[in-house]
Short mmCIF file of C-alpha atoms and ligand atoms in Angstrom, two decimals:
data_model
loop_
_atom_site.label_atom_id
_atom_site.label_comp_id
_atom_site.label_asym_id
_atom_site.label_seq_id
_atom_site.Cartn_x
_atom_site.Cartn_y
_atom_site.Cartn_z
CA MET A 1216 26.66 3.45 -7.71
CA VAL A 1217 22.97 2.65 -8.12
CA GLY A 1218 20.70 5.63 -8.82
CA LEU A 1219 17.07 6.50 -9.56
CA LEU A 1220 17.32 5.56 -13.22
CA ASP A 1221 18.80 2.11 -12.62
CA SER A 1222 16.62 -0.93 -13.10
CA LEU A 1223 15.68 -3.42 -10.40
CA GLU A 1224 15.17 -7.13 -11.01
CA ILE A 1225 12.71 -8.78 -8.68
CA LYS A 1226 10.72 -12.01 -8.93
CA GLY A 1227 11.43 -12.31 -12.63
CA LEU A 1228 10.25 -8.75 -13.27
CA THR A 1229 12.35 -5.87 -14.46
CA LEU A 1230 11.46 -2.46 -13.06
CA ARG A 1231 13.07 -0.12 -15.58
CA ASN A 1232 13.91 2.45 -12.90
CA ARG A 1233 13.34 3.11 -9.19
CA ILE A 1234 10.34 5.44 -9.61
CA VAL A 1235 7.07 4.10 -8.18
CA MET A 1236 3.62 5.60 -8.50
CA PRO A 1237 2.14 4.97 -5.04
CA PRO A 1238 -1.51 3.98 -4.64
CA MET A 1239 -3.76 7.05 -4.89
CA GLN A 1240 -7.50 6.82 -4.82
CA THR A 1241 -9.19 8.44 -7.82
CA SER A 1242 -12.91 7.80 -7.15
CA LEU A 1243 -13.21 6.96 -10.84
CA ALA A 1244 -14.74 3.48 -10.48
CA THR A 1245 -18.47 2.82 -10.83
CA ALA A 1246 -20.75 2.87 -7.77
CA ASN A 1247 -20.19 -0.91 -7.58
CA GLY A 1248 -16.41 -0.65 -7.73
CA ALA A 1249 -15.93 -1.62 -11.39
CA VAL A 1250 -13.15 -0.21 -13.57
CA THR A 1251 -14.24 2.55 -15.96
CA ASP A 1252 -12.68 3.99 -19.12
CA SER A 1253 -11.75 7.16 -17.23
CA LEU A 1254 -9.94 5.10 -14.59
CA ILE A 1255 -7.95 3.33 -17.32
CA GLU A 1256 -7.16 6.66 -19.00
CA HIS A 1257 -5.96 8.07 -15.70
CA TYR A 1258 -3.47 5.24 -15.19
CA MET A 1259 -2.35 5.19 -18.82
CA LYS A 1260 -1.49 8.86 -18.47
CA HIS A 1261 0.62 8.28 -15.37
CA SER A 1262 2.34 4.99 -16.17
CA LYS A 1263 4.77 6.45 -18.69
CA ALA A 1264 8.47 5.87 -17.95
CA ILE A 1265 8.02 4.82 -14.33
CA GLY A 1266 9.43 1.64 -12.75
CA MET A 1267 6.23 0.32 -11.15
CA LEU A 1268 2.66 1.43 -10.64
CA ILE A 1269 0.57 0.55 -7.60
CA VAL A 1270 -3.14 0.89 -8.35
CA GLU A 1271 -5.18 2.55 -5.60
CA HIS A 1272 -6.68 0.77 -2.60
CA SER A 1273 -9.38 -1.68 -3.62
CA TYR A 1274 -11.80 -3.09 -1.06
CA VAL A 1275 -11.77 -6.83 -0.39
CA SER A 1276 -15.29 -6.93 1.05
CA LEU A 1277 -18.26 -4.59 1.04
CA ALA A 1278 -17.95 -3.87 4.75
CA GLY A 1279 -14.45 -2.57 4.08
CA LYS A 1280 -15.40 -0.06 1.40
CA LEU A 1281 -14.21 3.41 2.36
CA SER A 1282 -15.92 5.73 -0.08
CA GLU A 1283 -18.10 6.19 -3.13
CA ARG A 1284 -16.66 5.10 -6.45
CA GLN A 1285 -13.72 3.33 -4.83
CA VAL A 1286 -12.29 0.42 -6.86
CA GLY A 1287 -13.54 -2.98 -5.64
CA ILE A 1288 -11.93 -6.44 -5.70
CA HIS A 1289 -14.64 -8.07 -3.59
CA ASP A 1290 -16.46 -9.88 -6.38
CA ASP A 1291 -15.55 -12.11 -9.34
CA SER A 1292 -17.59 -9.91 -11.70
CA LEU A 1293 -14.95 -7.18 -11.27
CA VAL A 1294 -12.11 -9.28 -12.70
CA PRO A 1295 -12.62 -8.56 -16.44
CA GLY A 1296 -12.49 -4.77 -15.87
CA LEU A 1297 -9.37 -5.12 -13.75
CA GLU A 1298 -7.83 -7.33 -16.42
CA ASP A 1299 -8.43 -4.60 -18.96
CA LEU A 1300 -6.71 -2.13 -16.64
CA SER A 1301 -3.63 -4.31 -16.01
CA SER A 1302 -3.18 -5.20 -19.67
CA ARG A 1303 -3.40 -1.56 -20.78
CA ILE A 1304 -0.79 -0.57 -18.20
CA HIS A 1305 1.43 -3.50 -19.20
CA ALA A 1306 1.31 -2.26 -22.79
CA THR A 1307 3.25 0.81 -21.59
CA GLY A 1308 6.03 -1.46 -20.26
CA THR A 1309 5.23 -0.79 -16.61
CA PRO A 1310 4.72 -3.56 -14.05
CA VAL A 1311 1.53 -3.06 -12.07
CA VAL A 1312 0.43 -4.13 -8.62
CA LEU A 1313 -3.00 -3.74 -7.01
CA GLN A 1314 -3.39 -2.48 -3.45
CA ILE A 1315 -5.96 -4.45 -1.45
CA THR A 1316 -7.61 -3.05 1.65
CA HIS A 1317 -10.33 -3.05 4.27
CA ALA A 1318 -11.22 0.26 5.89
CA GLY A 1319 -12.33 -1.21 9.23
CA ARG A 1320 -13.63 1.45 11.58
CA THR A 1321 -12.72 4.29 9.20
CA THR A 1322 -15.75 3.82 6.98
CA SER A 1323 -19.39 4.67 7.66
CA MET A 1324 -22.80 3.04 7.56
CA GLU A 1325 -23.81 5.52 4.83
CA THR A 1326 -21.12 4.03 2.55
CA THR A 1327 -21.50 0.33 3.30
CA GLY A 1328 -25.05 -0.01 4.62
CA ILE A 1329 -23.75 -1.90 7.67
CA LYS A 1330 -22.13 -0.94 10.94
CA PRO A 1331 -18.36 -0.63 10.51
CA VAL A 1332 -16.17 -3.29 12.12
CA ALA A 1333 -12.93 -2.84 14.03
CA PRO A 1334 -10.53 -4.63 16.37
CA SER A 1335 -12.27 -2.87 19.25
CA SER A 1336 -15.61 -1.13 19.43
CA ASP A 1337 -15.91 2.65 19.42
CA THR A 1338 -18.69 5.14 18.77
CA ASN A 1339 -18.67 4.24 15.07
CA ALA A 1340 -17.72 0.56 14.93
CA ARG A 1341 -18.38 -2.79 16.58
CA GLU A 1342 -15.72 -5.28 17.66
CA LEU A 1343 -14.94 -8.16 15.30
CA GLN A 1344 -15.46 -11.69 16.65
CA GLY A 1345 -12.72 -14.33 16.25
CA GLU A 1346 -14.44 -16.27 13.45
CA GLU A 1347 -15.16 -13.04 11.57
CA ILE A 1348 -11.44 -12.30 11.58
CA GLU A 1349 -10.79 -15.64 9.86
CA THR A 1350 -13.42 -14.75 7.24
CA LEU A 1351 -11.67 -11.46 6.62
CA THR A 1352 -8.31 -13.18 6.18
CA GLU A 1353 -10.02 -15.31 3.55
CA ALA A 1354 -11.48 -12.18 1.89
CA PHE A 1355 -7.97 -10.73 1.52
CA SER A 1356 -6.65 -13.97 0.07
CA ILE A 1357 -9.52 -14.38 -2.41
CA ALA A 1358 -9.04 -10.76 -3.45
CA ALA A 1359 -5.36 -11.50 -4.11
CA GLU A 1360 -6.33 -14.49 -6.19
CA ARG A 1361 -8.69 -12.30 -8.24
CA ALA A 1362 -5.89 -9.80 -8.78
CA MET A 1363 -3.71 -12.63 -10.13
CA ARG A 1364 -6.51 -13.73 -12.45
CA ALA A 1365 -6.79 -10.12 -13.60
CA GLY A 1366 -3.14 -10.18 -14.69
CA PHE A 1367 -1.52 -8.02 -12.02
CA ASP A 1368 2.16 -8.59 -11.25
CA GLY A 1369 1.37 -8.72 -7.57
CA VAL A 1370 -0.59 -7.17 -4.75
CA GLU A 1371 0.14 -4.67 -2.02
CA ILE A 1372 -1.56 -5.31 1.31
CA HIS A 1373 -2.60 -2.00 2.84
CA GLY A 1374 -1.35 -1.93 6.39
CA ALA A 1375 -1.15 1.84 6.87
CA HIS A 1376 -3.15 5.06 7.21
CA GLY A 1377 -5.42 3.88 10.00
CA PHE A 1378 -7.27 1.19 8.03
CA LEU A 1379 -8.15 -2.27 9.36
CA LEU A 1380 -4.72 -3.97 9.46
CA ASN A 1381 -3.15 -0.84 10.89
CA GLN A 1382 -5.96 -0.71 13.47
CA PHE A 1383 -5.01 -4.23 14.59
CA PHE A 1384 -1.30 -3.41 14.82
CA SER A 1385 -1.67 -0.13 16.71
CA PRO A 1386 -2.13 -0.18 20.50
CA LEU A 1387 -4.22 3.00 20.12
CA THR A 1388 -6.99 1.14 18.29
CA ASN A 1389 -6.50 -2.49 19.33
CA LEU A 1390 -7.75 -2.94 22.90
CA ARG A 1391 -8.60 -6.64 22.55
CA ASN A 1392 -7.56 -9.24 25.08
CA ASP A 1393 -7.88 -12.37 22.93
CA LYS A 1394 -5.15 -13.81 20.69
CA TYR A 1395 -5.54 -10.81 18.33
CA GLY A 1396 -4.79 -8.14 20.90
CA GLY A 1397 -2.98 -7.25 24.07
CA SER A 1398 0.67 -8.19 23.55
CA PHE A 1399 2.80 -6.96 20.68
CA ASP A 1400 2.85 -10.46 19.16
CA ASN A 1401 -0.93 -10.65 19.32
CA ARG A 1402 -1.34 -7.29 17.58
CA MET A 1403 0.80 -8.52 14.68
CA ARG A 1404 -1.17 -11.76 14.39
CA PHE A 1405 -4.01 -10.71 12.07
CA PRO A 1406 -1.79 -8.77 9.61
CA LEU A 1407 0.66 -11.70 9.52
CA GLU A 1408 -2.15 -14.22 8.95
CA VAL A 1409 -3.33 -12.07 6.05
CA VAL A 1410 0.21 -11.99 4.63
CA GLU A 1411 0.49 -15.77 4.95
CA LYS A 1412 -2.80 -16.45 3.14
CA VAL A 1413 -2.21 -13.84 0.46
CA LYS A 1414 1.29 -15.22 -0.14
CA GLU A 1415 -0.25 -18.61 -0.96
CA ARG A 1416 -2.49 -17.01 -3.59
CA VAL A 1417 0.01 -14.76 -5.34
CA LYS A 1418 1.97 -17.88 -6.26
CA GLY A 1419 5.42 -16.44 -6.80
CA ARG A 1420 4.30 -13.03 -7.94
CA LEU A 1421 5.07 -9.83 -6.01
CA LEU A 1422 3.82 -9.31 -2.49
CA LEU A 1423 4.16 -5.80 -1.08
CA TYR A 1424 3.12 -4.57 2.35
CA ARG A 1425 2.34 -0.91 3.00
CA LEU A 1426 3.53 -0.41 6.52
CA GLY A 1427 2.12 2.23 8.85
CA SER A 1428 5.51 2.64 10.46
CA ASP A 1429 4.88 5.42 12.92
CA ASP A 1430 1.64 6.57 14.57
CA LEU A 1431 3.31 9.91 15.40
CA ASP A 1432 1.83 9.56 18.88
CA PRO A 1433 3.84 8.72 22.01
CA SER A 1434 1.36 5.95 22.92
CA GLY A 1435 1.16 4.51 19.42
CA ILE A 1436 3.42 2.54 17.08
CA GLN A 1437 7.05 3.62 17.28
CA ILE A 1438 9.70 2.88 14.68
CA LYS A 1439 11.32 0.18 16.84
CA ASP A 1440 7.95 -1.67 16.79
CA SER A 1441 7.76 -1.38 13.02
CA GLN A 1442 11.32 -2.63 12.67
CA GLU A 1443 10.37 -5.78 14.56
CA PHE A 1444 7.21 -6.12 12.47
CA ALA A 1445 9.16 -5.57 9.23
CA ILE A 1446 11.48 -8.46 10.11
CA LYS A 1447 8.40 -10.68 10.58
CA LEU A 1448 6.96 -9.47 7.27
CA GLU A 1449 10.17 -10.42 5.50
CA GLU A 1450 10.17 -13.84 7.19
CA ALA A 1451 6.56 -14.31 6.07
CA GLY A 1452 7.57 -13.80 2.44
CA VAL A 1453 6.84 -10.13 1.73
CA ASP A 1454 8.99 -9.03 -1.23
CA ILE A 1455 8.92 -5.24 -0.84
CA ILE A 1456 8.03 -3.03 2.14
CA ASP A 1457 6.38 0.26 1.24
CA VAL A 1458 6.95 2.52 4.23
CA SER A 1459 4.38 5.17 5.04
CA GLY A 1460 2.86 6.75 8.12
CA GLY A 1461 0.40 5.20 10.47
CA LEU A 1462 -2.96 6.06 11.89
CA CYS A 1463 -2.62 9.73 11.16
CA GLY A 1464 -2.96 9.18 7.39
CA SER A 1465 -0.46 9.57 4.59
CA ARG A 1466 0.00 13.34 4.69
CA PRO A 1467 0.44 14.50 8.28
CA LYS A 1468 -0.10 18.25 8.58
CA GLN A 1469 3.20 18.88 10.35
CA PHE A 1470 5.10 17.49 7.35
CA GLN A 1471 3.36 19.30 4.55
CA SER A 1472 6.37 21.34 3.51
CA SER A 1473 9.22 18.87 3.94
CA GLN A 1474 10.52 16.75 1.09
CA GLY A 1475 10.97 13.07 2.02
CA TYR A 1476 8.99 13.23 5.25
CA PHE A 1477 8.67 9.45 5.73
CA ILE A 1478 12.21 8.71 4.50
CA PRO A 1479 13.75 8.54 8.01
CA GLN A 1480 11.28 5.77 8.89
CA ALA A 1481 11.90 3.97 5.57
CA GLN A 1482 15.63 4.13 6.14
CA GLN A 1483 15.27 2.64 9.60
CA ILE A 1484 13.16 -0.19 8.20
CA LYS A 1485 15.74 -0.75 5.46
CA ASN A 1486 18.42 -1.07 8.15
CA VAL A 1487 16.81 -4.24 9.52
CA VAL A 1488 15.58 -6.08 6.39
CA ASN A 1489 17.18 -7.54 3.26
CA ILE A 1490 14.28 -6.87 0.89
CA PRO A 1491 13.74 -3.65 -1.09
CA VAL A 1492 12.08 -0.73 0.69
CA ILE A 1493 10.02 2.06 -0.89
CA GLY A 1494 10.27 5.55 0.62
CA VAL A 1495 7.65 8.28 0.21
CA GLY A 1496 6.56 11.70 1.35
CA GLY A 1497 6.40 14.99 -0.51
CA ILE A 1498 9.17 14.14 -2.98
CA ALA A 1499 9.30 16.55 -5.90
CA GLU A 1500 12.87 16.83 -7.18
CA ALA A 1501 14.58 14.21 -9.34
CA GLU A 1502 17.99 15.05 -7.84
CA TYR A 1503 16.67 14.48 -4.34
CA ALA A 1504 15.06 11.15 -5.31
CA ASP A 1505 18.29 10.09 -7.00
CA MET A 1506 20.30 11.00 -3.89
CA LEU A 1507 18.01 8.81 -1.73
CA ILE A 1508 18.85 5.78 -3.89
CA GLN A 1509 22.54 6.62 -4.30
CA GLU A 1510 23.02 7.01 -0.56
CA GLY A 1511 21.24 3.71 0.04
CA LYS A 1512 18.50 5.26 2.17
CA VAL A 1513 15.79 3.42 0.21
CA ASP A 1514 15.63 1.15 -2.85
CA LEU A 1515 12.64 2.70 -4.59
CA VAL A 1516 11.08 6.15 -4.41
CA ALA A 1517 7.33 6.79 -4.56
CA ILE A 1518 6.24 10.00 -6.24
CA GLY A 1519 2.58 10.68 -5.51
CA ARG A 1520 1.04 14.12 -5.81
CA THR A 1521 3.95 15.40 -7.90
CA LEU A 1522 3.23 12.72 -10.51
CA LEU A 1523 -0.50 13.48 -10.41
CA LYS A 1524 0.22 17.12 -11.19
CA ASN A 1525 2.89 16.30 -13.73
CA PRO A 1526 2.42 12.95 -15.52
CA ASP A 1527 5.67 13.56 -17.45
CA TRP A 1528 7.69 13.82 -14.24
CA ALA A 1529 9.55 10.54 -14.81
CA MET A 1530 10.49 11.46 -18.36
CA LYS A 1531 11.73 14.85 -17.20
CA ALA A 1532 13.65 13.19 -14.35
CA HIS A 1533 15.33 11.02 -16.95
CA LYS A 1534 16.43 14.05 -18.96
CA THR A 1535 17.58 16.00 -15.90
CA LEU A 1536 19.60 13.15 -14.43
CA SER A 1537 21.02 11.90 -17.75
CA ALA A 1538 22.26 15.42 -18.54
CA LYS A 1539 24.14 15.49 -15.22
CA ASN A 1540 25.93 12.17 -15.74
C1 LIG B 245 -5.47 11.74 -3.71
C2 LIG B 245 -4.68 10.76 -2.89
C3 LIG B 245 -5.19 9.46 -2.73
C4 LIG B 245 -4.46 8.52 -1.99
N1 LIG B 245 -4.92 7.23 -1.92
C5 LIG B 245 -4.15 6.28 -1.32
C6 LIG B 245 -4.48 4.91 -1.40
O1 LIG B 245 -5.43 4.50 -2.09
N2 LIG B 245 -3.70 4.02 -0.73
C7 LIG B 245 -2.58 4.42 -0.03
O2 LIG B 245 -1.89 3.58 0.56
N3 LIG B 245 -2.22 5.71 0.02
C8 LIG B 245 -2.94 6.65 -0.62
N4 LIG B 245 -2.51 7.94 -0.65
C9 LIG B 245 -1.19 8.27 -0.10
C10 LIG B 245 -0.11 8.26 -1.20
O3 LIG B 245 0.10 6.95 -1.67
C11 LIG B 245 1.24 8.82 -0.67
O4 LIG B 245 1.72 8.00 0.35
C12 LIG B 245 1.10 10.25 -0.16
O5 LIG B 245 0.38 11.06 -1.06
C13 LIG B 245 2.47 10.87 0.09
O6 LIG B 245 3.21 10.89 -1.08
P1 LIG B 245 3.36 12.25 -1.97
O7 LIG B 245 3.78 13.32 -0.99
O8 LIG B 245 4.40 11.92 -2.98
O9 LIG B 245 2.02 12.56 -2.55
C14 LIG B 245 -3.23 8.90 -1.36
C15 LIG B 245 -2.76 10.22 -1.52
C16 LIG B 245 -3.46 11.12 -2.28
C17 LIG B 245 -2.89 12.50 -2.48
#
């Protein structure tokens, strides 16, 4: 039976176990989004003994920057710093992927200097025009190409937590009536175009999609919608689906105390695809994470805040689980 400590072979990479550090923003980059020594130190500290590390969301264009000192991937000048980061993490034996993102309507003029953009206008943002959407698809694909040049093993496209791609997919935020809105197929169009272009640039390396699987709102994305979307993502060449929550953000208040709060969604996505699925949400105990893999609920387990608090968590998990077997 496969468990948390078992390796996973994918795209010529060996993940030494099923423990993933999910993307978590540190605000340790420079004001221009460049990698700093403290950012590298942070990841070195947390990459020990885990199966794969996903570096925090990095903005693909200035208009998509969410906050101060966020990591950027919007400019060629950032590649050498990112290369330093990936090579230092690789030296610990851990494969590393970079999450690429655009905040859409979630950012502010104070952060970017320009009015935020979104699928549909609201009090904060203006509606994107068709040709601007094509430019953004290009921005994602160029960002992916930079990540490859910087030595990452792949990229994760951020399609969750109410950011731009999630805004296009959700009927709560996409009120368009052109080919990018209206019907279910139209709401998937922009995210799928991004996947298609990014896939071309990662050239056989890993492509992950972080899926906002559930808006937790009766009028928003439901799991049956995400299942249909996940099938399309697999068809489009996504290698791993990282299942999180939707517009509400990654840590919904109602779930604060439950371990594995997005696991039911991840399991339902896993039921309809043949590619590995990452599950997440308040996971703290090695035995619980191991059970999730053993029972086939998910293929990989993301340990976020627990790993931040305890960088040796994976090593301890190894001891705890090895002692049991
Ligand atoms: C400080 C912090 C920063 C985060 N930044 C990101 C991010 O950059 N991209 C992302 O997809 N999720 C982000 N998340 C969500 C985490 O990846 C994860 O899904 C969430 O924390 C739930 O997992 P946990 O309960 O194990 O912490 C962040 C979470 C925290 C706590």
